[in-house]
Amino acid sequence: MISDSIKKGAERAPHRSLLKANGITDKQLEKPVIAVVNSFNEIVPGHTHLQQISRAVKDGILAAGGTPLEFNTIAVCDGIAMGHRGMNYSLCTRELIADSIECMLKAHSFDGAVFIPNCDKIVPAMLMAAVRLNLPSAFISGGPMLSVEDNCGNYLDLNSVFEAVGKLKAGMIGEKELKSIEDNACPSCGSCSGMFTANSMNCLTEAIGLALPGGGTIPAVYSQRIRLAKQTGEIIIKLVEDNICARDIINQKSVKNALYTDMALGCSTNTVLHLAALCYEADLPFNLEMVNEISAKTPNLCKLAPAGAHHVQDLHRAGGIQAVLKELDSAGLIDTSALTISGRLSERLQSVEYIGRNVIKSFKEPYSKTGGLAVLFGNIATEGAVVKRSAVDVKMYDVIGTARVFDCEEDAVLAIYGGKIKKGDVVVIRFEGPAGGPGMREMLLPTSAIAGMGLDRDVALITDGRFSGATRGAAIGHISPEAAAGGLIAYVKEGDKIHIDINHNVINLLVGVEEIQKRKAEGFKTPKKELSGYLKRYSNLVQSAGCGAIFKK
């Protein structure tokens, strides 16, 4: 066992002595030592209950004959960080979390690890750490938040609150209605209830095979999740005994399975960013053209919020991720020989049952014949841009709009709330990319403002930043190269025409070549930002969104 390096032989007596200071017995030292990597804190609603999950995991490890030792990582709530400078510190934590886990696991010679994430950057960070270290690994997330019905029969989620602010600004609702939505939209602990980034990544972790069935969809408050956590603790001991490591499960087969699932579910655009980074860590091929190839032959089977009225609790009730995988397998898209933490995927799918066709459509009668995401290319995005196609009104699939240019998110939001954005406009928010932001801020505030004010069928938004999974409408992010790197988005001027053609995966600035060359010769002005500490270091190290916003080697 790996842990023998800290517990075997006379020369390790000092190490054993220190471990015994924690109350660990000689008998415990004879067993596999398992890290329980927890992201609990009292700030993030998706993480406030993770102590209960970790207790269940440790119970499972103990029951199966292992010795669990727990440590924590940081976790930022994107919703609380949204719309101000706090969002600069969201994406950049992905690398911090992965690095800190590497340090802890390597320094203390663990035999395996159970990872307990839940929200946005924590899930991909832990996945990256798992493949980087290549230990026996298993995941159990905290699970999704519930969505409850309001007095009008609508099921609310966090996005309901963001959009309600836009409705208030437009005079469509009053302060009383906003307060009611605020009080009821987030009724329980858990990751926000739609197919937003956190739930997208948790569902894809299940599809990849590192989480047990139900890991992505069982609601946070269900006792079923506690039982699943105990089972995950038991599973990790078997993985250690069989020496099945993270890279035995995360490979080209399972990543493609995850991408097919991604397209069928209509996941967050952020999944492209995180899967690219995961493949980089795992030394697996990944490019944005592959996303379009898979999307072209994968129908969109689910319309979960923000694309539709269903939430993750509905997906769970309908059969969950395993039912989606089985439907994709019926069309020959899934490689069921892929290994999971509980055997081959083919074994998992044998017992899957569908519960109705209201939430998960059949392959023959999908919501659309193509997947939920699309990558656009053109002169303004030579390295790609990403849109959640399933959340865009078909009216906006092929439009030419007038550029309204802003060098930061805050200025754009003021213009939207101020009634300065009109039908037919394309809001351009730049210098918000990985390096230029820095941190590639999510733009849920401006997109929710557009939607809340009833403009989402008439106004597009493009940015070198990114979007929350809760974003809906013609919101095109990850424009690469970013403005700070001299991408063409830096040279867009107020009043320029921009052509967006989602049908053909194209986005272009409709300005002549000579004019573009003239503008480039004149150069562009970068907004002055005083950077210090980790943000300054991050800005210097991070690469393009087109390759996952990874660090330079």
Coordinates of C-alpha atoms in Angstrom, one line a residue:
M1 CA 0.0 0.0 0.0
I2 CA 1.1 3.6 -0.7
S3 CA 0.5 4.4 3.0
D4 CA 3.3 1.9 4.0
S5 CA 5.7 4.8 3.3
I6 CA 4.5 6.6 6.4
K7 CA 3.6 3.6 8.7
K8 CA 5.9 0.6 8.0
G9 CA 9.2 -0.2 9.6
A10 CA 11.3 1.1 12.6
E11 CA 12.3 4.2 10.7
R12 CA 8.7 5.3 10.5
A13 CA 8.2 5.2 14.2
P14 CA 8.1 9.1 14.3
H15 CA 5.4 9.1 11.6
R16 CA 3.3 6.5 13.5
S17 CA 3.7 8.5 16.7
L18 CA 2.3 11.6 15.1
L19 CA -0.6 9.7 13.7
K20 CA -1.3 8.2 17.1
A21 CA -1.5 11.7 18.4
N22 CA -4.7 11.9 16.4
G23 CA -6.1 8.9 18.2
I24 CA -5.3 6.4 15.5
T25 CA -4.6 2.8 16.7
D26 CA -2.1 0.2 15.6
K27 CA -5.0 -1.8 14.1
Q28 CA -6.2 1.2 12.1
L29 CA -2.6 1.6 10.7
E30 CA -2.8 -1.9 9.3
K31 CA -5.7 -0.9 7.0
P32 CA -5.9 1.2 3.8
V33 CA -5.7 4.9 4.7
I34 CA -8.3 6.8 2.7
A35 CA -8.5 10.6 2.2
V36 CA -11.9 12.1 2.6
V37 CA -11.6 15.3 0.6
N38 CA -14.4 17.6 1.8
S39 CA -15.4 21.1 0.6
F40 CA -17.7 21.9 3.5
N41 CA -18.1 25.5 4.6
E42 CA -20.9 27.6 6.1
I43 CA -21.1 30.1 3.2
V44 CA -22.2 28.1 0.2
P45 CA -25.7 26.5 0.3
G46 CA -24.4 23.6 -1.7
H47 CA -21.8 22.8 0.9
T48 CA -23.4 23.6 4.3
H49 CA -24.5 20.0 4.7
L50 CA -21.3 18.2 3.5
Q51 CA -20.3 17.3 7.1
Q52 CA -23.2 14.9 7.1
I53 CA -22.1 13.5 3.7
S54 CA -18.5 13.1 4.9
R55 CA -19.7 11.3 8.1
A56 CA -21.6 8.8 6.0
V57 CA -18.6 8.3 3.7
K58 CA -16.4 7.6 6.7
D59 CA -18.9 5.2 8.1
G60 CA -18.8 3.3 4.8
I61 CA -15.0 3.3 4.8
L62 CA -14.9 2.0 8.4
A63 CA -17.5 -0.7 7.6
A64 CA -15.4 -1.9 4.6
G65 CA -12.2 -2.1 6.6
G66 CA -10.4 1.2 5.9
T67 CA -9.1 4.1 7.9
P68 CA -10.7 7.5 6.8
L69 CA -8.9 10.8 7.4
E70 CA -10.6 14.0 6.4
F71 CA -9.4 17.4 5.2
N72 CA -11.1 20.4 3.6
T73 CA -10.7 22.5 0.5
I74 CA -12.0 26.0 -0.2
A75 CA -15.3 26.6 -2.2
V76 CA -16.6 29.8 -3.7
C77 CA -20.3 30.3 -4.3
D78 CA -20.7 31.7 -7.8
G79 CA -24.1 33.1 -7.0
I80 CA -22.9 35.2 -4.0
A81 CA -19.8 36.2 -6.0
M82 CA -21.8 37.2 -9.0
G83 CA -22.1 40.7 -10.4
H84 CA -19.1 42.3 -8.5
R85 CA -15.3 41.9 -8.2
G86 CA -15.8 38.7 -6.2
M87 CA -16.5 36.8 -9.5
N88 CA -12.8 37.4 -10.5
Y89 CA -12.0 34.8 -7.7
S90 CA -14.3 32.0 -8.9
L91 CA -12.7 30.2 -11.9
C92 CA -9.2 30.8 -10.6
T93 CA -10.0 28.6 -7.5
R94 CA -10.2 25.6 -9.8
E95 CA -6.4 25.5 -10.0
L96 CA -5.9 26.4 -6.3
I97 CA -8.2 23.5 -5.2
A98 CA -6.5 21.0 -7.6
D99 CA -3.0 22.1 -6.4
S100 CA -3.9 22.0 -2.7
I101 CA -5.4 18.5 -3.0
E102 CA -2.3 17.3 -4.8
C103 CA -0.2 18.7 -1.9
M104 CA -2.2 17.0 0.8
L105 CA -2.5 13.6 -0.9
K106 CA 1.1 13.4 -2.0
A107 CA 2.5 14.7 1.4
H108 CA 0.6 12.1 3.4
S109 CA 0.8 9.0 1.2
F110 CA -2.9 8.1 1.0
D111 CA -4.0 4.8 -0.5
G112 CA -7.1 6.3 -2.1
A113 CA -9.5 9.2 -1.9
V114 CA -13.2 10.0 -1.8
F115 CA -14.0 13.4 -3.1
I116 CA -17.0 15.4 -1.8
P117 CA -17.7 18.4 -4.1
N118 CA -20.9 20.1 -5.0
C119 CA -20.7 23.4 -6.7
D120 CA -19.2 24.9 -9.8
K121 CA -15.4 25.0 -9.8
I122 CA -15.0 22.4 -7.0
V123 CA -16.2 19.5 -9.1
P124 CA -13.8 20.0 -12.0
A125 CA -11.0 20.9 -9.6
M126 CA -11.4 17.6 -7.8
L127 CA -11.7 15.7 -11.1
M128 CA -8.4 17.3 -12.2
A129 CA -6.7 16.4 -9.0
A130 CA -8.0 12.8 -9.2
V131 CA -6.5 12.2 -12.7
R132 CA -3.3 14.1 -11.9
L133 CA -2.6 11.9 -8.9
N134 CA -4.1 8.7 -10.4
L135 CA -5.1 7.1 -7.1
P136 CA -8.1 4.9 -6.5
S137 CA -10.8 7.6 -6.4
A138 CA -14.6 7.9 -6.0
F139 CA -16.9 10.9 -5.9
I140 CA -20.1 11.7 -3.9
S141 CA -21.5 15.2 -4.3
G142 CA -23.8 17.0 -2.0
G143 CA -26.7 16.8 -4.4
P144 CA -29.0 19.4 -5.9
M145 CA -31.3 21.8 -4.1
L146 CA -35.0 21.3 -4.4
S147 CA -37.2 23.6 -6.5
V148 CA -40.6 24.5 -4.9
E149 CA -43.8 25.8 -6.5
D150 CA -44.9 29.4 -6.0
N151 CA -48.5 30.6 -5.7
C152 CA -48.7 30.9 -9.5
G153 CA -47.7 27.3 -10.2
N154 CA -44.2 28.1 -11.2
Y155 CA -41.2 26.1 -9.9
L156 CA -38.5 28.6 -8.7
D157 CA -34.7 28.5 -8.7
L158 CA -31.9 31.0 -8.2
N159 CA -32.3 32.2 -11.8
S160 CA -35.8 33.2 -11.0
V161 CA -34.4 35.8 -8.5
F162 CA -31.9 37.2 -11.0
E163 CA -34.6 37.5 -13.7
A164 CA -37.0 39.0 -11.1
V165 CA -34.6 41.9 -10.6
G166 CA -34.9 42.6 -14.4
K167 CA -38.7 42.5 -14.1
L168 CA -38.6 44.9 -11.2
K169 CA -36.4 47.3 -13.2
A170 CA -38.8 47.0 -16.2
G171 CA -41.8 47.8 -13.9
M172 CA -43.3 44.3 -14.5
I173 CA -43.4 43.4 -10.8
G174 CA -43.1 45.2 -7.5
E175 CA -40.9 45.0 -4.4
K176 CA -43.4 42.6 -2.7
E177 CA -43.2 40.1 -5.6
L178 CA -39.4 40.3 -5.7
K179 CA -39.3 39.6 -1.9
S180 CA -41.5 36.6 -2.3
I181 CA -39.4 35.1 -5.0
E182 CA -36.2 35.9 -3.0
D183 CA -37.6 34.1 0.0
N184 CA -38.7 30.9 -1.8
A185 CA -36.4 30.4 -4.7
C186 CA -33.7 28.6 -2.7
P187 CA -35.6 26.4 -0.2
S188 CA -33.0 23.9 0.9
C189 CA -29.3 23.1 1.0
G190 CA -27.8 21.8 -2.2
S191 CA -26.4 23.0 -5.6
C192 CA -28.9 25.3 -7.4
S193 CA -31.7 23.2 -8.7
G194 CA -31.5 23.7 -12.5
M195 CA -29.1 22.2 -15.0
F196 CA -26.6 24.9 -14.1
T197 CA -22.8 24.4 -13.9
A198 CA -22.7 22.5 -10.6
N199 CA -25.4 20.0 -11.4
S200 CA -24.0 19.7 -15.0
M201 CA -20.6 18.7 -13.7
N202 CA -22.0 16.4 -11.0
C203 CA -24.1 14.6 -13.7
L204 CA -21.1 14.3 -16.0
T205 CA -19.1 12.9 -13.1
E206 CA -21.7 10.1 -12.9
A207 CA -21.7 9.6 -16.7
I208 CA -17.9 9.4 -16.6
G209 CA -18.2 6.6 -14.0
L210 CA -16.4 8.1 -11.0
A211 CA -19.7 8.5 -9.1
L212 CA -22.3 5.8 -8.3
P213 CA -25.7 5.9 -10.1
G214 CA -27.8 8.7 -8.6
G215 CA -24.7 10.7 -7.7
G216 CA -25.6 13.6 -10.0
T217 CA -29.4 13.8 -9.3
I218 CA -30.5 12.6 -5.8
P219 CA -31.6 15.7 -4.1
A220 CA -29.4 17.0 -1.2
V221 CA -32.1 16.5 1.4
Y222 CA -33.0 12.9 0.6
S223 CA -31.8 10.2 3.0
Q224 CA -31.0 8.2 -0.2
R225 CA -28.0 10.5 -0.7
I226 CA -26.7 9.5 2.8
R227 CA -27.0 5.9 1.9
L228 CA -25.2 6.6 -1.4
A229 CA -22.4 8.3 0.5
K230 CA -22.0 5.2 2.7
Q231 CA -21.9 3.0 -0.4
T232 CA -19.2 5.2 -1.9
G233 CA -17.1 4.8 1.2
E234 CA -17.4 1.0 0.9
I235 CA -16.6 1.1 -2.9
I236 CA -13.3 3.0 -2.4
I237 CA -11.9 0.1 -0.4
K238 CA -12.7 -2.3 -3.2
L239 CA -11.0 0.1 -5.7
V240 CA -7.9 0.1 -3.5
E241 CA -7.9 -3.7 -3.2
D242 CA -8.3 -4.0 -7.0
N243 CA -5.9 -1.1 -7.7
I244 CA -8.4 0.6 -10.0
C245 CA -7.2 4.2 -10.3
A246 CA -8.7 7.4 -11.7
R247 CA -7.1 7.1 -15.1
D248 CA -8.5 3.6 -15.5
I249 CA -11.9 5.2 -15.4
I250 CA -11.3 8.6 -17.0
N251 CA -10.2 7.9 -20.5
Q252 CA -11.2 8.6 -24.1
K253 CA -14.2 6.3 -23.8
S254 CA -15.7 7.8 -20.7
V255 CA -15.0 11.4 -21.7
K256 CA -16.9 10.8 -25.0
N257 CA -19.7 9.2 -23.0
A258 CA -19.8 12.4 -20.8
L259 CA -19.9 14.6 -23.9
Y260 CA -22.8 12.7 -25.4
T261 CA -24.6 13.0 -22.0
D262 CA -23.7 16.7 -21.9
M263 CA -25.4 17.3 -25.3
A264 CA -28.5 15.2 -24.4
L265 CA -29.0 17.1 -21.1
G266 CA -28.3 20.6 -22.4
C267 CA -25.6 21.2 -19.8
S268 CA -23.9 24.5 -18.9
T269 CA -21.4 26.0 -21.4
N270 CA -18.9 25.8 -18.6
T271 CA -18.7 22.0 -19.1
V272 CA -16.7 22.6 -22.3
L273 CA -14.1 24.7 -20.3
H274 CA -13.9 22.0 -17.5
L275 CA -13.8 18.9 -19.8
A276 CA -11.0 20.5 -21.8
A277 CA -9.0 21.1 -18.6
L278 CA -9.7 17.6 -17.3
C279 CA -8.5 16.1 -20.6
Y280 CA -5.4 18.3 -20.4
E281 CA -4.7 16.8 -16.9
A282 CA -5.3 13.3 -18.1
D283 CA -3.2 13.7 -21.3
L284 CA -6.3 13.0 -23.5
P285 CA -7.1 14.6 -26.8
F286 CA -9.8 17.3 -26.7
N287 CA -10.7 20.1 -29.1
L288 CA -13.8 22.2 -29.7
E289 CA -14.4 20.7 -33.1
M290 CA -15.1 17.4 -31.3
V291 CA -17.8 19.1 -29.3
N292 CA -19.6 20.1 -32.5
E293 CA -19.1 16.6 -34.0
I294 CA -20.8 15.0 -31.0
S295 CA -23.5 17.6 -30.8
A296 CA -24.4 17.1 -34.4
K297 CA -25.4 13.4 -33.8
T298 CA -26.8 13.7 -30.3
P299 CA -30.4 14.8 -29.9
N300 CA -31.3 17.1 -27.0
L301 CA -33.4 14.8 -24.8
C302 CA -33.9 17.0 -21.7
K303 CA -35.1 20.6 -21.2
L304 CA -34.1 21.4 -17.7
A305 CA -34.0 25.0 -16.3
P306 CA -33.0 27.4 -17.6
A307 CA -33.9 25.8 -21.0
G308 CA -37.2 24.5 -19.7
A309 CA -39.5 24.1 -16.7
H310 CA -38.0 20.9 -15.3
H311 CA -35.4 20.7 -12.5
V312 CA -32.9 18.1 -11.4
Q313 CA -35.3 16.6 -9.0
D314 CA -37.6 15.8 -12.0
L315 CA -34.7 14.2 -13.9
H316 CA -34.0 12.0 -10.9
R317 CA -37.6 11.0 -10.7
A318 CA -37.5 10.1 -14.4
G319 CA -34.6 7.7 -14.0
G320 CA -31.7 10.1 -13.8
I321 CA -28.4 10.0 -15.7
Q322 CA -28.4 6.2 -16.1
A323 CA -31.8 6.5 -18.0
V324 CA -30.2 9.2 -20.2
L325 CA -27.2 6.9 -20.9
K326 CA -29.5 4.0 -21.7
E327 CA -31.5 6.0 -24.2
L328 CA -28.2 7.2 -25.8
D329 CA -27.0 3.6 -25.8
S330 CA -30.2 2.5 -27.7
A331 CA -28.9 4.5 -30.6
G332 CA -25.3 3.2 -30.3
L333 CA -23.7 6.4 -29.1
I334 CA -22.4 5.1 -25.7
D335 CA -19.4 2.9 -25.2
T336 CA -20.8 0.6 -22.5
S337 CA -17.4 -1.2 -22.1
A338 CA -16.2 1.8 -20.1
L339 CA -15.1 1.0 -16.6
T340 CA -16.9 2.7 -13.6
I341 CA -16.2 2.6 -9.9
S342 CA -18.9 -0.2 -9.7
G343 CA -18.1 -2.3 -12.7
R344 CA -18.6 -1.9 -16.4
L345 CA -21.2 0.6 -17.6
S346 CA -23.0 -2.2 -19.4
E347 CA -23.7 -3.8 -16.0
R348 CA -25.1 -0.5 -14.6
L349 CA -27.5 -0.1 -17.5
Q350 CA -29.0 -3.5 -17.2
S351 CA -31.4 -2.6 -14.4
V352 CA -32.3 0.9 -15.5
E353 CA -36.0 1.7 -15.8
Y354 CA -37.7 4.7 -17.4
I355 CA -40.4 6.5 -15.5
G356 CA -42.5 8.2 -18.2
R357 CA -41.3 10.3 -21.1
N358 CA -42.1 13.8 -19.8
V359 CA -38.6 14.7 -18.7
I360 CA -36.3 12.4 -20.7
K361 CA -37.5 12.3 -24.3
S362 CA -36.9 9.3 -26.6
F363 CA -34.1 9.3 -29.1
K364 CA -36.7 9.2 -31.9
E365 CA -38.8 12.1 -30.5
P366 CA -36.3 14.5 -28.9
Y367 CA -36.7 18.2 -28.2
S368 CA -34.2 18.8 -31.0
K369 CA -32.1 16.6 -33.3
T370 CA -28.9 18.3 -32.2
G371 CA -27.2 18.6 -28.8
G372 CA -27.6 21.3 -26.2
L373 CA -24.3 23.1 -26.8
A374 CA -22.6 24.5 -29.9
V375 CA -19.2 25.9 -30.6
L376 CA -19.1 28.8 -33.0
F377 CA -16.2 29.9 -35.1
G378 CA -15.5 33.0 -37.2
N379 CA -13.3 36.0 -37.6
I380 CA -14.2 37.2 -34.1
A381 CA -13.7 33.7 -32.6
T382 CA -11.0 31.9 -34.5
E383 CA -10.4 29.7 -31.5
G384 CA -14.1 29.2 -30.8
A385 CA -17.0 30.5 -28.7
V386 CA -19.6 28.5 -26.9
V387 CA -23.4 28.8 -26.7
K388 CA -26.1 26.8 -24.8
R389 CA -28.1 26.3 -28.0
S390 CA -31.0 24.5 -26.1
A391 CA -31.6 27.7 -24.1
V392 CA -31.8 30.0 -27.2
D393 CA -35.1 30.9 -28.8
V394 CA -35.0 29.6 -32.5
K395 CA -35.8 33.2 -33.6
M396 CA -32.2 34.0 -32.5
Y397 CA -30.5 31.2 -34.3
D398 CA -29.6 33.4 -37.3
V399 CA -29.4 37.1 -36.7
I400 CA -27.4 40.2 -37.7
G401 CA -27.3 42.7 -34.8
T402 CA -25.8 46.1 -33.9
A403 CA -22.8 46.0 -31.6
R404 CA -23.2 47.8 -28.3
V405 CA -19.7 47.7 -26.8
F406 CA -18.7 47.6 -23.1
D407 CA -15.3 47.0 -21.6
C408 CA -16.7 45.5 -18.4
E409 CA -19.8 43.8 -17.1
E410 CA -20.8 46.6 -14.8
D411 CA -21.1 49.1 -17.6
A412 CA -23.2 46.7 -19.6
V413 CA -25.6 46.0 -16.7
L414 CA -26.1 49.8 -16.1
A415 CA -27.0 50.2 -19.8
I416 CA -29.4 47.3 -19.8
Y417 CA -31.2 48.4 -16.6
G418 CA -31.1 52.0 -17.9
G419 CA -33.2 51.0 -21.0
K420 CA -30.4 51.8 -23.4
I421 CA -30.3 48.3 -25.0
K422 CA -32.9 47.9 -27.8
K423 CA -34.2 45.1 -29.9
G424 CA -31.7 44.0 -32.5
D425 CA -28.7 45.0 -30.4
V426 CA -25.7 42.6 -29.7
V427 CA -24.2 43.5 -26.3
V428 CA -20.4 43.0 -26.5
I429 CA -18.7 42.6 -23.1
R430 CA -14.9 42.4 -23.4
F431 CA -11.7 42.4 -21.4
E432 CA -13.5 39.8 -19.1
G433 CA -11.5 36.8 -20.4
P434 CA -9.3 34.4 -18.4
A435 CA -6.3 36.8 -18.4
G436 CA -8.1 40.1 -19.1
G437 CA -10.7 39.8 -16.4
P438 CA -8.9 38.2 -14.9
G439 CA -10.8 35.1 -14.0
M440 CA -13.3 35.0 -16.8
R441 CA -16.3 36.3 -14.8
E442 CA -19.7 34.7 -15.3
M443 CA -22.3 37.1 -16.8
L444 CA -25.6 35.9 -15.2
L445 CA -26.5 39.4 -14.1
P446 CA -26.6 41.0 -17.6
T447 CA -28.2 37.9 -19.3
S448 CA -30.8 37.7 -16.5
A449 CA -31.4 41.5 -16.9
I450 CA -32.0 41.0 -20.6
A451 CA -34.3 38.0 -20.0
G452 CA -36.1 39.7 -17.1
M453 CA -36.8 42.8 -19.2
G454 CA -38.3 40.6 -22.0
L455 CA -35.5 41.2 -24.5
D456 CA -34.0 37.6 -24.6
R457 CA -35.7 36.9 -27.9
D458 CA -34.4 40.1 -29.5
V459 CA -31.0 40.8 -28.0
A460 CA -27.8 38.7 -28.1
L461 CA -24.8 39.0 -25.8
I462 CA -21.3 38.0 -26.7
T463 CA -18.3 38.1 -24.4
D464 CA -14.8 36.7 -23.8
G465 CA -16.0 36.0 -20.3
R466 CA -18.4 33.2 -19.6
F467 CA -21.9 32.5 -18.4
S468 CA -23.5 30.8 -15.5
G469 CA -25.3 27.5 -16.4
A470 CA -28.4 29.4 -15.3
T471 CA -28.1 31.7 -18.3
R472 CA -30.7 31.5 -21.1
G473 CA -31.0 33.4 -24.4
A474 CA -28.5 34.1 -27.2
A475 CA -25.6 34.3 -24.8
I476 CA -22.3 33.5 -26.5
G477 CA -19.2 33.2 -24.3
H478 CA -15.6 32.1 -24.3
I479 CA -14.8 34.3 -27.3
S480 CA -11.2 33.3 -28.1
P481 CA -8.7 34.8 -28.5
E482 CA -9.8 37.2 -25.8
A483 CA -9.6 40.9 -26.0
A484 CA -6.6 41.2 -23.7
A485 CA -4.7 38.8 -26.0
G486 CA -5.4 41.0 -29.0
G487 CA -8.5 39.0 -30.3
L488 CA -10.7 40.7 -32.8
I489 CA -13.3 41.4 -30.1
A490 CA -10.9 44.1 -28.8
Y491 CA -11.4 46.0 -32.1
V492 CA -15.2 46.0 -32.3
K493 CA -16.7 49.5 -32.4
E494 CA -20.1 50.8 -31.4
G495 CA -22.5 50.3 -34.3
D496 CA -20.6 47.5 -36.1
K497 CA -22.7 44.7 -37.4
I498 CA -22.3 41.1 -36.0
H499 CA -23.7 38.0 -37.7
I500 CA -24.6 35.1 -35.4
D501 CA -25.5 31.9 -37.2
I502 CA -26.1 29.1 -34.6
N503 CA -27.5 26.8 -37.3
H504 CA -24.1 26.7 -39.0
N505 CA -21.8 27.3 -35.9
V506 CA -20.7 30.7 -37.2
I507 CA -20.1 34.1 -35.7
N508 CA -18.5 37.0 -37.6
L509 CA -17.8 40.7 -37.3
L510 CA -19.2 42.2 -40.5
V511 CA -16.3 44.6 -41.1
G512 CA -14.0 44.6 -44.1
V513 CA -10.5 43.2 -44.0
E514 CA -8.9 46.5 -44.7
E515 CA -10.8 48.2 -42.0
I516 CA -9.9 45.5 -39.5
Q517 CA -6.2 45.8 -40.5
K518 CA -6.5 49.6 -40.0
R519 CA -8.0 49.1 -36.5
K520 CA -5.3 46.6 -35.6
A521 CA -2.6 49.0 -36.7
E522 CA -4.0 51.7 -34.5
G523 CA -4.0 49.2 -31.6
F524 CA -6.5 49.0 -28.7
K525 CA -6.7 50.4 -25.2
T526 CA -6.7 47.9 -22.3
P527 CA -8.7 49.0 -19.3
K528 CA -6.4 49.7 -16.4
K529 CA -6.7 47.1 -13.6
E530 CA -4.6 47.1 -10.4
L531 CA -3.8 43.5 -9.8
S532 CA -2.0 42.0 -6.9
G533 CA -1.7 38.6 -5.1
Y534 CA -3.1 35.5 -6.7
L535 CA -5.1 37.4 -9.3
K536 CA -1.9 38.9 -10.7
R537 CA -0.2 35.5 -10.8
Y538 CA -3.3 33.9 -12.3
S539 CA -3.5 36.5 -15.1
N540 CA 0.2 35.8 -16.0
L541 CA -0.2 32.0 -16.0
V542 CA -3.7 31.3 -17.5
Q543 CA -4.2 30.4 -21.2
S544 CA -7.1 30.8 -23.6
A545 CA -10.6 29.6 -22.9
G546 CA -10.3 27.6 -26.1
C547 CA -8.0 25.2 -24.3
G548 CA -9.9 25.2 -21.0
A549 CA -8.3 28.2 -19.3
I550 CA -5.5 26.0 -18.1
F551 CA -2.1 27.2 -16.7
K552 CA 0.9 27.3 -19.0
K553 CA 3.3 24.5 -18.4

